[in-house]
Amino acid sequence: MDKKQEDYVALVYLSLKPEVAKRHNLPLKLPVRAEDMLKVMNEDKIPLEVVVRGLESQLKITPEDEYYRSYLISAYLEKVKEAIREKSPETARVYLEKAGKVMEKEDHRYSFFKGLIAKMHGDLASAERELRISLQKAPSDLLANFELANILLESGEYEDALNYYKACMEIEPQFSLSYLKAGDAYMSMRRFDKAEEMYKRVSELDANMVEPYIRLGVGNNIQQRFKRAIEWFEKGMQVKKDEWSLYYNAAYSYDKIGRIDKAIWMLKYVIDELHVDLPFVYNELGLIYQKLGLYETALDTFLRGLDSAPNDATLVLNTANLYRSLNMVNIAKEYYLRLGELNEKEKMINNIYDMYEERFDVDNLVLSLDSIADLPQEMEEYLYEAQHIKQNYEDYINGYLSKFSSILAYALNSPHTYGIRKAITNILQNLREDNQIDFLRLNSSIKGSKDLNTLKDWYVHPDDKLDPEVAMRTLAISILYHRDPFVLKRMITGSTLLTHRNLRAIAANIGLGILIRELFMYSMEEMDEFKYDLVREISEFNWQLGRKASDVEKMSFEEKIDALVKKPNVDMLFLTSFDICSHPEREDEEYIEIVNSRAEELNEDIKSVIYFMIRSRNPNPNEGLYMDDIILETFKKIYSIR
């Protein structure tokens, strides 16, 4: 075959109806290669590949034909869009370069798609640059404005993103996605009122779109307006009853208001009825069962989740923790070791260490961790120390008691060194063989211990209802678990929360217990600072515990204020203060408006503390109080209320 025959192409010109040609952006007489005619006849729609090949052949015949040139450029750009939808950036780049070569002068569309391809590669800087070039050539292009806004939103440039979303609204007021994404920008800025305004506008423009209802619900969850969140989720369910994320997020809301039954129903509906097989859904359902004490059901749920996602580190960790709480240590260890295979080595080491440390099981602790390569230096030092202590346990205890009792007696300005030492010895005798506390024996010894009760006089506690037995029990636990501050905190909070609901008493005991450990680090000359540090330490523990308790209580700020009106008490005032401190995304004016609405019913002292907290929570770095001082000052104010 000679060169001329090889280059020969037979074209058939299909006549298209004007409305069809316009709808598909095709010429009225579409050139089709003869060998492609069978594909055209066998399909309802002319394949894009056929259109491209025909127009390419036409341009070879009539290279100066601007009419067909414009349609070939459009066909190439359609192939670019198709490749982007199929997440194939290299194919998109090939067709974009073809379009660029056919263009006599690169227009705004070339820069637009070049920006989108750069975004697919994760190069946001290049994507932003190309989209800005596109907008210089076509400032009113809706999609260029929208995509640039999306990139700015992803980059955290929220104000700039909003400017381009607003430009989209001006160009096309009915384009609902610009309002949806503007709402996302406001959400990221914690401007929930403006976000809600945008999402509501979306639902007005497109009644069948479920996304604004999801976002409205999540926004209210973030603000702890759980009942309002549920209302939005339920409205979304009316729009799209099989949207799993509505039920998943509603479960969180129901859990927070104490409707555990509804939370469980929602999560089970997602798994069993909507057939969503995502690990975090199983995880949330398992945690709720565990919280209710339904350990076998919780374990079944975690394991079911691991069947579908065996490499989900969160499910592996929670499964291990549950086995550990059921005292099935060997199985728990197997799951902790799996964390190392999932690039969670630090969690693996810390949890294995914690599990055996709380049992003072030095042999298994060393056996489990000694074989792990690249242990942190402090862990290796601890293993060495633990082995040494176990081998010389009696000498260690005697030396510890002697040093501890003398330093504690000095710190407390007490002459009762012998009595304190005797009390500590009695406490240590209440360890079981597995080195866990025998609480029945401990309670009995506390009730009968005059020596231990001498320590109580050193507390000057403003709470007249402080139970001395609770104080002594937590102090005893703090002595027993002085070796590990993390275990210490867990043991004190875990045991005393079950027996005593006064947060100030618990926090005071935790603060004192931690400081008992730190006494070993003080020299005699530094003891003058001890009492000041005690106040600060207790205040910080009070704060941390209060935040935790605030979550447990599952009360909104409005409900806390209502509780203070009905029954003024210091513990609820603590929780109210923690709420203010823990939610910087809420505006000061919003808190003040809520307090002002009940101002005439609130106690004056309580109001002064709340107003102080609102005024102080986000101080200017160059003036006013820092956060540590705010915590301490609020703590003092609350303690001054009798």
GROMACS .gro file of C-alpha atoms in nm, residues 105-495:
model
  391
  105LYS     CA    1  -0.481   3.067   2.137
  106GLU     CA    2  -0.528   2.901   2.475
  107ASP     CA    3  -0.863   3.018   2.620
  108HIS     CA    4  -0.992   3.015   2.978
  109ARG     CA    5  -1.111   2.655   2.948
  110TYR     CA    6  -0.756   2.528   2.903
  111SER     CA    7  -0.639   2.690   3.230
  112PHE     CA    8  -0.960   2.578   3.405
  113PHE     CA    9  -0.910   2.209   3.328
  114LYS     CA   10  -0.536   2.233   3.388
  115GLY     CA   11  -0.624   2.355   3.738
  116LEU     CA   12  -0.862   2.065   3.797
  117ILE     CA   13  -0.599   1.812   3.687
  118ALA     CA   14  -0.342   1.971   3.922
  119LYS     CA   15  -0.597   1.937   4.204
  120MET     CA   16  -0.635   1.566   4.125
  121HIS     CA   17  -0.259   1.531   4.172
  122GLY     CA   18  -0.286   1.708   4.511
  123ASP     CA   19  -0.099   2.019   4.387
  124LEU     CA   20  -0.334   2.283   4.530
  125ALA     CA   21  -0.092   2.571   4.471
  126SER     CA   22  -0.071   2.501   4.095
  127ALA     CA   23  -0.446   2.440   4.081
  128GLU     CA   24  -0.514   2.778   4.244
  129ARG     CA   25  -0.274   2.953   4.006
  130GLU     CA   26  -0.434   2.802   3.692
  131LEU     CA   27  -0.788   2.881   3.807
  132ARG     CA   28  -0.693   3.242   3.878
  133ILE     CA   29  -0.549   3.263   3.524
  134SER     CA   30  -0.878   3.119   3.392
  135LEU     CA   31  -1.076   3.384   3.581
  136GLN     CA   32  -0.858   3.664   3.446
  137LYS     CA   33  -0.977   3.559   3.098
  138ALA     CA   34  -1.339   3.491   3.198
  139PRO     CA   35  -1.427   3.659   3.533
  140SER     CA   36  -1.793   3.554   3.515
  141ASP     CA   37  -1.732   3.184   3.459
  142LEU     CA   38  -1.945   3.012   3.723
  143LEU     CA   39  -1.750   2.686   3.749
  144ALA     CA   40  -1.409   2.856   3.761
  145ASN     CA   41  -1.526   3.071   4.052
  146PHE     CA   42  -1.674   2.765   4.223
  147GLU     CA   43  -1.370   2.540   4.182
  148LEU     CA   44  -1.131   2.813   4.296
  149ALA     CA   45  -1.350   2.865   4.605
  150ASN     CA   46  -1.336   2.489   4.674
  151ILE     CA   47  -0.955   2.488   4.658
  152LEU     CA   48  -0.933   2.789   4.890
  153LEU     CA   49  -1.173   2.617   5.132
  154GLU     CA   50  -0.958   2.302   5.126
  155SER     CA   51  -0.649   2.518   5.190
  156GLY     CA   52  -0.811   2.680   5.496
  157GLU     CA   53  -0.845   3.025   5.335
  158TYR     CA   54  -1.208   3.060   5.439
  159GLU     CA   55  -1.266   3.432   5.390
  160ASP     CA   56  -1.117   3.424   5.040
  161ALA     CA   57  -1.324   3.114   4.958
  162LEU     CA   58  -1.641   3.291   5.071
  163ASN     CA   59  -1.570   3.581   4.831
  164TYR     CA   60  -1.572   3.341   4.535
  165TYR     CA   61  -1.879   3.153   4.658
  166LYS     CA   62  -2.057   3.488   4.681
  167ALA     CA   63  -1.945   3.562   4.325
  168CYS     CA   64  -2.111   3.234   4.220
  169MET     CA   65  -2.434   3.344   4.391
  170GLU     CA   66  -2.430   3.669   4.194
  171ILE     CA   67  -2.358   3.493   3.864
  172GLU     CA   68  -2.624   3.225   3.917
  173PRO     CA   69  -2.851   3.279   4.223
  174GLN     CA   70  -3.015   2.936   4.173
  175PHE     CA   71  -2.686   2.741   4.191
  176SER     CA   72  -2.745   2.558   4.520
  177LEU     CA   73  -2.394   2.414   4.558
  178SER     CA   74  -2.244   2.760   4.610
  179TYR     CA   75  -2.466   2.809   4.917
  180LEU     CA   76  -2.386   2.457   5.044
  181LYS     CA   77  -2.011   2.511   5.023
  182ALA     CA   78  -2.036   2.862   5.166
  183GLY     CA   79  -2.210   2.701   5.463
  184ASP     CA   80  -1.913   2.464   5.494
  185ALA     CA   81  -1.676   2.762   5.501
  186TYR     CA   82  -1.879   2.929   5.777
  187MET     CA   83  -1.885   2.598   5.970
  188SER     CA   84  -1.506   2.580   5.950
  189MET     CA   85  -1.494   2.934   6.093
  190ARG     CA   86  -1.735   2.831   6.373
  191ARG     CA   87  -1.986   3.090   6.249
  192PHE     CA   88  -2.279   2.857   6.294
  193ASP     CA   89  -2.553   3.117   6.249
  194LYS     CA   90  -2.428   3.209   5.900
  195ALA     CA   91  -2.372   2.842   5.813
  196GLU     CA   92  -2.731   2.761   5.909
  197GLU     CA   93  -2.853   3.051   5.694
  198MET     CA   94  -2.667   2.909   5.392
  199TYR     CA   95  -2.787   2.551   5.445
  200LYS     CA   96  -3.148   2.662   5.481
  201ARG     CA   97  -3.116   2.847   5.150
  202VAL     CA   98  -2.997   2.523   4.986
  203SER     CA   99  -3.305   2.335   5.108
  204GLU     CA  100  -3.524   2.615   4.964
  205LEU     CA  101  -3.354   2.589   4.624
  206ASP     CA  102  -3.349   2.210   4.609
  207ALA     CA  103  -3.603   2.033   4.828
  208ASN     CA  104  -3.464   1.691   4.726
  209MET     CA  105  -3.108   1.755   4.840
  210VAL     CA  106  -3.031   1.582   5.171
  211GLU     CA  107  -2.684   1.733   5.233
  212PRO     CA  108  -2.803   2.055   5.402
  213TYR     CA  109  -3.001   1.854   5.660
  214ILE     CA  110  -2.694   1.645   5.744
  215ARG     CA  111  -2.484   1.958   5.788
  216LEU     CA  112  -2.750   2.140   5.992
  217GLY     CA  113  -2.770   1.844   6.227
  218VAL     CA  114  -2.394   1.811   6.263
  219GLY     CA  115  -2.361   2.186   6.325
  220ASN     CA  116  -2.610   2.166   6.610
  221ASN     CA  117  -2.430   1.861   6.751
  222ILE     CA  118  -2.108   2.061   6.762
  223GLN     CA  119  -2.291   2.333   6.955
  224GLN     CA  120  -2.439   2.071   7.192
  225ARG     CA  121  -2.792   2.150   7.073
  226PHE     CA  122  -2.871   1.784   7.047
  227LYS     CA  123  -3.250   1.801   7.038
  228ARG     CA  124  -3.235   2.061   6.759
  229ALA     CA  125  -2.987   1.839   6.574
  230ILE     CA  126  -3.231   1.547   6.591
  231GLU     CA  127  -3.503   1.763   6.435
  232TRP     CA  128  -3.281   1.839   6.133
  233PHE     CA  129  -3.177   1.476   6.092
  234GLU     CA  130  -3.539   1.362   6.099
  235LYS     CA  131  -3.632   1.622   5.835
  236GLY     CA  132  -3.350   1.483   5.622
  237MET     CA  133  -3.490   1.131   5.664
  238GLN     CA  134  -3.815   1.252   5.511
  239VAL     CA  135  -3.620   1.369   5.207
  240LYS     CA  136  -3.405   1.056   5.172
  241LYS     CA  137  -3.497   0.776   5.408
  242ASP     CA  138  -3.205   0.553   5.308
  243GLU     CA  139  -2.925   0.807   5.375
  244TRP     CA  140  -2.719   0.622   5.638
  245SER     CA  141  -2.525   0.927   5.765
  246LEU     CA  142  -2.849   1.083   5.894
  247TYR     CA  143  -2.911   0.784   6.123
  248TYR     CA  144  -2.545   0.757   6.224
  249ASN     CA  145  -2.523   1.121   6.331
  250ALA     CA  146  -2.868   1.112   6.494
  251ALA     CA  147  -2.743   0.820   6.707
  252TYR     CA  148  -2.475   1.050   6.848
  253SER     CA  149  -2.740   1.312   6.933
  254TYR     CA  150  -2.966   1.059   7.104
  255ASP     CA  151  -2.671   0.921   7.301
  256LYS     CA  152  -2.587   1.269   7.427
  257ILE     CA  153  -2.939   1.336   7.560
  258GLY     CA  154  -2.952   0.997   7.731
  259ARG     CA  155  -3.184   0.824   7.480
  260ILE     CA  156  -2.957   0.523   7.453
  261ASP     CA  157  -3.239   0.304   7.318
  262LYS     CA  158  -3.286   0.536   7.019
  263ALA     CA  159  -2.912   0.560   6.960
  264ILE     CA  160  -2.886   0.180   6.946
  265TRP     CA  161  -3.188   0.157   6.713
  266MET     CA  162  -3.035   0.411   6.474
  267LEU     CA  163  -2.699   0.235   6.453
  268LYS     CA  164  -2.856  -0.110   6.415
  269TYR     CA  165  -3.079   0.028   6.138
  270VAL     CA  166  -2.769   0.152   5.954
  271ILE     CA  167  -2.603  -0.191   5.978
  272ASP     CA  168  -2.897  -0.433   5.943
  273GLU     CA  169  -3.145  -0.245   5.723
  274LEU     CA  170  -2.929  -0.013   5.514
  275HIS     CA  171  -2.649  -0.273   5.497
  276VAL     CA  172  -2.372  -0.021   5.563
  277ASP     CA  173  -2.056  -0.212   5.651
  278LEU     CA  174  -1.830   0.065   5.786
  279PRO     CA  175  -1.600   0.003   6.084
  280PHE     CA  176  -1.678   0.324   6.271
  281VAL     CA  177  -2.050   0.235   6.283
  282TYR     CA  178  -1.972  -0.097   6.455
  283ASN     CA  179  -1.730   0.088   6.680
  284GLU     CA  180  -1.989   0.340   6.800
  285LEU     CA  181  -2.252   0.072   6.858
  286GLY     CA  182  -2.004  -0.144   7.050
  287LEU     CA  183  -1.900   0.146   7.273
  288ILE     CA  184  -2.264   0.216   7.363
  289TYR     CA  185  -2.321  -0.149   7.457
  290GLN     CA  186  -2.002  -0.141   7.663
  291LYS     CA  187  -2.116   0.174   7.841
  292LEU     CA  188  -2.440  -0.005   7.935
  293GLY     CA  189  -2.245  -0.299   8.076
  294LEU     CA  190  -2.357  -0.532   7.796
  295TYR     CA  191  -2.005  -0.660   7.747
  296GLU     CA  192  -2.081  -0.975   7.549
  297THR     CA  193  -2.299  -0.783   7.303
  298ALA     CA  194  -2.033  -0.512   7.278
  299LEU     CA  195  -1.767  -0.773   7.207
  300ASP     CA  196  -1.983  -0.941   6.941
  301THR     CA  197  -2.031  -0.601   6.777
  302PHE     CA  198  -1.658  -0.520   6.773
  303LEU     CA  199  -1.574  -0.865   6.634
  304ARG     CA  200  -1.843  -0.834   6.369
  305GLY     CA  201  -1.687  -0.504   6.265
  306LEU     CA  202  -1.344  -0.666   6.248
  307ASP     CA  203  -1.483  -0.936   6.019
  308SER     CA  204  -1.549  -0.666   5.758
  309ALA     CA  205  -1.251  -0.442   5.845
  310PRO     CA  206  -0.979  -0.656   6.008
  311ASN     CA  207  -0.719  -0.378   5.980
  312ASP     CA  208  -0.918  -0.101   6.146
  313ALA     CA  209  -0.691   0.010   6.432
  314THR     CA  210  -0.970   0.170   6.637
  315LEU     CA  211  -1.177  -0.151   6.638
  316VAL     CA  212  -0.869  -0.357   6.725
  317LEU     CA  213  -0.787  -0.123   7.015
  318ASN     CA  214  -1.142  -0.120   7.155
  319THR     CA  215  -1.166  -0.498   7.126
  320ALA     CA  216  -0.838  -0.532   7.318
  321ASN     CA  217  -0.955  -0.286   7.583
  322LEU     CA  218  -1.280  -0.477   7.632
  323TYR     CA  219  -1.099  -0.811   7.671
  324ARG     CA  220  -0.870  -0.638   7.919
  325SER     CA  221  -1.162  -0.503   8.124
  326LEU     CA  222  -1.304  -0.859   8.130
  327ASN     CA  223  -0.967  -0.971   8.275
  328MET     CA  224  -0.894  -1.181   7.965
  329VAL     CA  225  -0.539  -1.051   7.958
  330ASN     CA  226  -0.381  -1.298   7.715
  331ILE     CA  227  -0.644  -1.235   7.447
  332ALA     CA  228  -0.620  -0.861   7.506
  333LYS     CA  229  -0.244  -0.883   7.455
  334GLU     CA  230  -0.295  -1.058   7.117
  335TYR     CA  231  -0.508  -0.769   6.996
  336TYR     CA  232  -0.268  -0.506   7.132
  337LEU     CA  233   0.014  -0.677   6.941
  338ARG     CA  234  -0.193  -0.647   6.622
  339LEU     CA  235  -0.171  -0.268   6.663
  340GLY     CA  236   0.202  -0.296   6.591
  341GLU     CA  237   0.123  -0.455   6.254
  342LEU     CA  238  -0.109  -0.160   6.178
  343ASN     CA  239   0.159   0.108   6.229
  344GLU     CA  240   0.027   0.188   6.577
  345LYS     CA  241   0.339   0.082   6.765
  346GLU     CA  242   0.317   0.356   7.029
  347LYS     CA  243  -0.040   0.260   7.121
  348MET     CA  244   0.061  -0.106   7.132
  349ILE     CA  245   0.350  -0.043   7.372
  350ASN     CA  246   0.159   0.197   7.597
  351ASN     CA  247  -0.143  -0.030   7.635
  352ILE     CA  248   0.056  -0.346   7.702
  353TYR     CA  249   0.261  -0.152   7.956
  354ASP     CA  250  -0.053  -0.009   8.117
  355MET     CA  251  -0.229  -0.347   8.131
  356TYR     CA  252   0.050  -0.526   8.316
  357GLU     CA  253   0.155  -0.222   8.519
  358GLU     CA  254  -0.188  -0.183   8.677
  359ARG     CA  255  -0.158  -0.548   8.790
  360PHE     CA  256   0.207  -0.503   8.890
  361ASP     CA  257   0.274  -0.812   8.674
  362VAL     CA  258   0.640  -0.739   8.610
  363ASP     CA  259   0.724  -1.081   8.463
  364ASN     CA  260   0.465  -1.060   8.182
  365LEU     CA  261   0.535  -0.693   8.130
  366VAL     CA  262   0.903  -0.760   8.067
  367LEU     CA  263   0.826  -1.073   7.862
  368SER     CA  264   0.581  -0.883   7.640
  369LEU     CA  265   0.788  -0.569   7.581
  370ASP     CA  266   1.145  -0.699   7.596
  371SER     CA  267   1.111  -0.862   7.253
  372ILE     CA  268   0.988  -0.542   7.084
  373ALA     CA  269   1.255  -0.362   6.887
  374ASP     CA  270   1.326   0.008   6.937
  375LEU     CA  271   1.149   0.055   7.269
  376PRO     CA  272   1.146   0.416   7.392
  377GLN     CA  273   1.435   0.490   7.628
  378GLU     CA  274   1.208   0.569   7.923
  379MET     CA  275   1.029   0.235   7.876
  380GLU     CA  276   1.355   0.042   7.884
  381GLU     CA  277   1.453   0.227   8.201
  382TYR     CA  278   1.118   0.143   8.360
  383LEU     CA  279   1.150  -0.228   8.275
  384TYR     CA  280   1.492  -0.235   8.440
  385GLU     CA  281   1.358  -0.054   8.748
  386ALA     CA  282   1.051  -0.280   8.769
  387GLN     CA  283   1.265  -0.594   8.763
  388HIS     CA  284   1.490  -0.448   9.031
  389ILE     CA  285   1.192  -0.358   9.253
  390LYS     CA  286   1.035  -0.702   9.216
  391GLN     CA  287   1.363  -0.875   9.308
  392ASN     CA  288   1.413  -0.650   9.612
  393TYR     CA  289   1.049  -0.585   9.699
  394GLU     CA  290   1.076  -0.601  10.079
  395ASP     CA  291   1.376  -0.366  10.093
  396TYR     CA  292   1.205  -0.134   9.847
  397ILE     CA  293   0.887  -0.114  10.056
  398ASN     CA  294   1.076  -0.053  10.381
  399GLY     CA  295   1.290   0.219  10.223
  400TYR     CA  296   0.988   0.372  10.058
  401LEU     CA  297   0.786   0.381  10.381
  402SER     CA  298   1.068   0.538  10.576
  403LYS     CA  299   1.133   0.811  10.319
  404PHE     CA  300   0.768   0.873  10.243
  405SER     CA  301   0.652   0.904  10.601
  406SER     CA  302   0.927   1.148  10.701
  407ILE     CA  303   0.874   1.375  10.397
  408LEU     CA  304   0.496   1.363  10.430
  409ALA     CA  305   0.516   1.438  10.800
  410TYR     CA  306   0.740   1.737  10.730
  411ALA     CA  307   0.507   1.863  10.456
  412LEU     CA  308   0.205   1.834  10.683
  413ASN     CA  309   0.384   1.993  10.981
  414SER     CA  310   0.285   1.684  11.175
  415PRO     CA  311   0.476   1.516  11.460
  416HIS     CA  312   0.300   1.185  11.391
  417THR     CA  313   0.571   1.029  11.173
  418TYR     CA  314   0.537   0.686  11.334
  419GLY     CA  315   0.156   0.690  11.309
  420ILE     CA  316   0.163   0.787  10.942
  421ARG     CA  317   0.414   0.512  10.867
  422LYS     CA  318   0.197   0.261  11.049
  423ALA     CA  319  -0.110   0.374  10.851
  424ILE     CA  320   0.072   0.333  10.521
  425THR     CA  321   0.186  -0.014  10.623
  426ASN     CA  322  -0.178  -0.106  10.698
  427ILE     CA  323  -0.284   0.020  10.359
  428LEU     CA  324  -0.020  -0.183  10.178
  429GLN     CA  325  -0.147  -0.493  10.357
  430ASN     CA  326  -0.476  -0.448  10.174
  431LEU     CA  327  -0.326  -0.557   9.845
  432ARG     CA  328  -0.449  -0.892   9.719
  433GLU     CA  329  -0.208  -1.149   9.584
  434ASP     CA  330  -0.252  -1.002   9.234
  435ASN     CA  331  -0.155  -0.659   9.375
  436GLN     CA  332  -0.507  -0.519   9.325
  437ILE     CA  333  -0.689  -0.343   9.608
  438ASP     CA  334  -0.918  -0.540   9.834
  439PHE     CA  335  -1.173  -0.263   9.885
  440LEU     CA  336  -1.365  -0.440  10.158
  441ARG     CA  337  -1.054  -0.475  10.375
  442LEU     CA  338  -0.945  -0.125  10.283
  443ASN     CA  339  -1.276   0.025  10.395
  444SER     CA  340  -1.257  -0.167  10.719
  445SER     CA  341  -0.904  -0.045  10.794
  446ILE     CA  342  -0.997   0.315  10.710
  447LYS     CA  343  -1.286   0.313  10.955
  448GLY     CA  344  -1.062   0.182  11.231
  449SER     CA  345  -0.744   0.378  11.157
  450LYS     CA  346  -0.683   0.671  11.391
  451ASP     CA  347  -0.341   0.725  11.236
  452LEU     CA  348  -0.477   0.769  10.886
  453ASN     CA  349  -0.750   0.999  11.005
  454THR     CA  350  -0.489   1.237  11.148
  455LEU     CA  351  -0.414   1.332  10.788
  456LYS     CA  352  -0.771   1.454  10.744
  457ASP     CA  353  -0.710   1.753  10.969
  458TRP     CA  354  -0.461   1.892  10.719
  459TYR     CA  355  -0.736   1.933  10.458
  460VAL     CA  356  -0.913   2.264  10.497
  461HIS     CA  357  -1.202   2.182  10.273
  462PRO     CA  358  -1.498   2.418  10.228
  463ASP     CA  359  -1.741   2.135  10.172
  464ASP     CA  360  -1.903   2.045  10.503
  465LYS     CA  361  -2.045   1.730  10.348
  466LEU     CA  362  -1.705   1.586  10.254
  467ASP     CA  363  -1.717   1.219  10.355
  468PRO     CA  364  -1.397   1.146  10.554
  469GLU     CA  365  -1.413   0.780  10.453
  470VAL     CA  366  -1.414   0.878  10.085
  471ALA     CA  367  -1.122   1.113  10.149
  472MET     CA  368  -0.925   0.843  10.325
  473ARG     CA  369  -1.005   0.581  10.062
  474THR     CA  370  -0.881   0.799   9.777
  475LEU     CA  371  -0.575   0.901   9.975
  476ALA     CA  372  -0.500   0.534  10.040
  477ILE     CA  373  -0.535   0.449   9.672
  478SER     CA  374  -0.305   0.736   9.581
  479ILE     CA  375  -0.039   0.593   9.815
  480LEU     CA  376  -0.075   0.245   9.672
  481TYR     CA  377  -0.051   0.361   9.313
  482HIS     CA  378   0.213   0.629   9.354
  483ARG     CA  379   0.437   0.459   9.096
  484ASP     CA  380   0.228   0.550   8.791
  485PRO     CA  381   0.036   0.880   8.767
  486PHE     CA  382  -0.185   0.751   8.484
  487VAL     CA  383  -0.293   0.445   8.677
  488LEU     CA  384  -0.333   0.667   8.982
  489LYS     CA  385  -0.577   0.901   8.809
  490ARG     CA  386  -0.776   0.614   8.661
  491MET     CA  387  -0.805   0.431   8.994
  492ILE     CA  388  -0.909   0.738   9.191
  493THR     CA  389  -1.167   0.865   8.944
  494GLY     CA  390  -1.297   0.516   8.872
  495SER     CA  391  -1.352   0.423   9.236
   0.00000   0.00000   0.00000
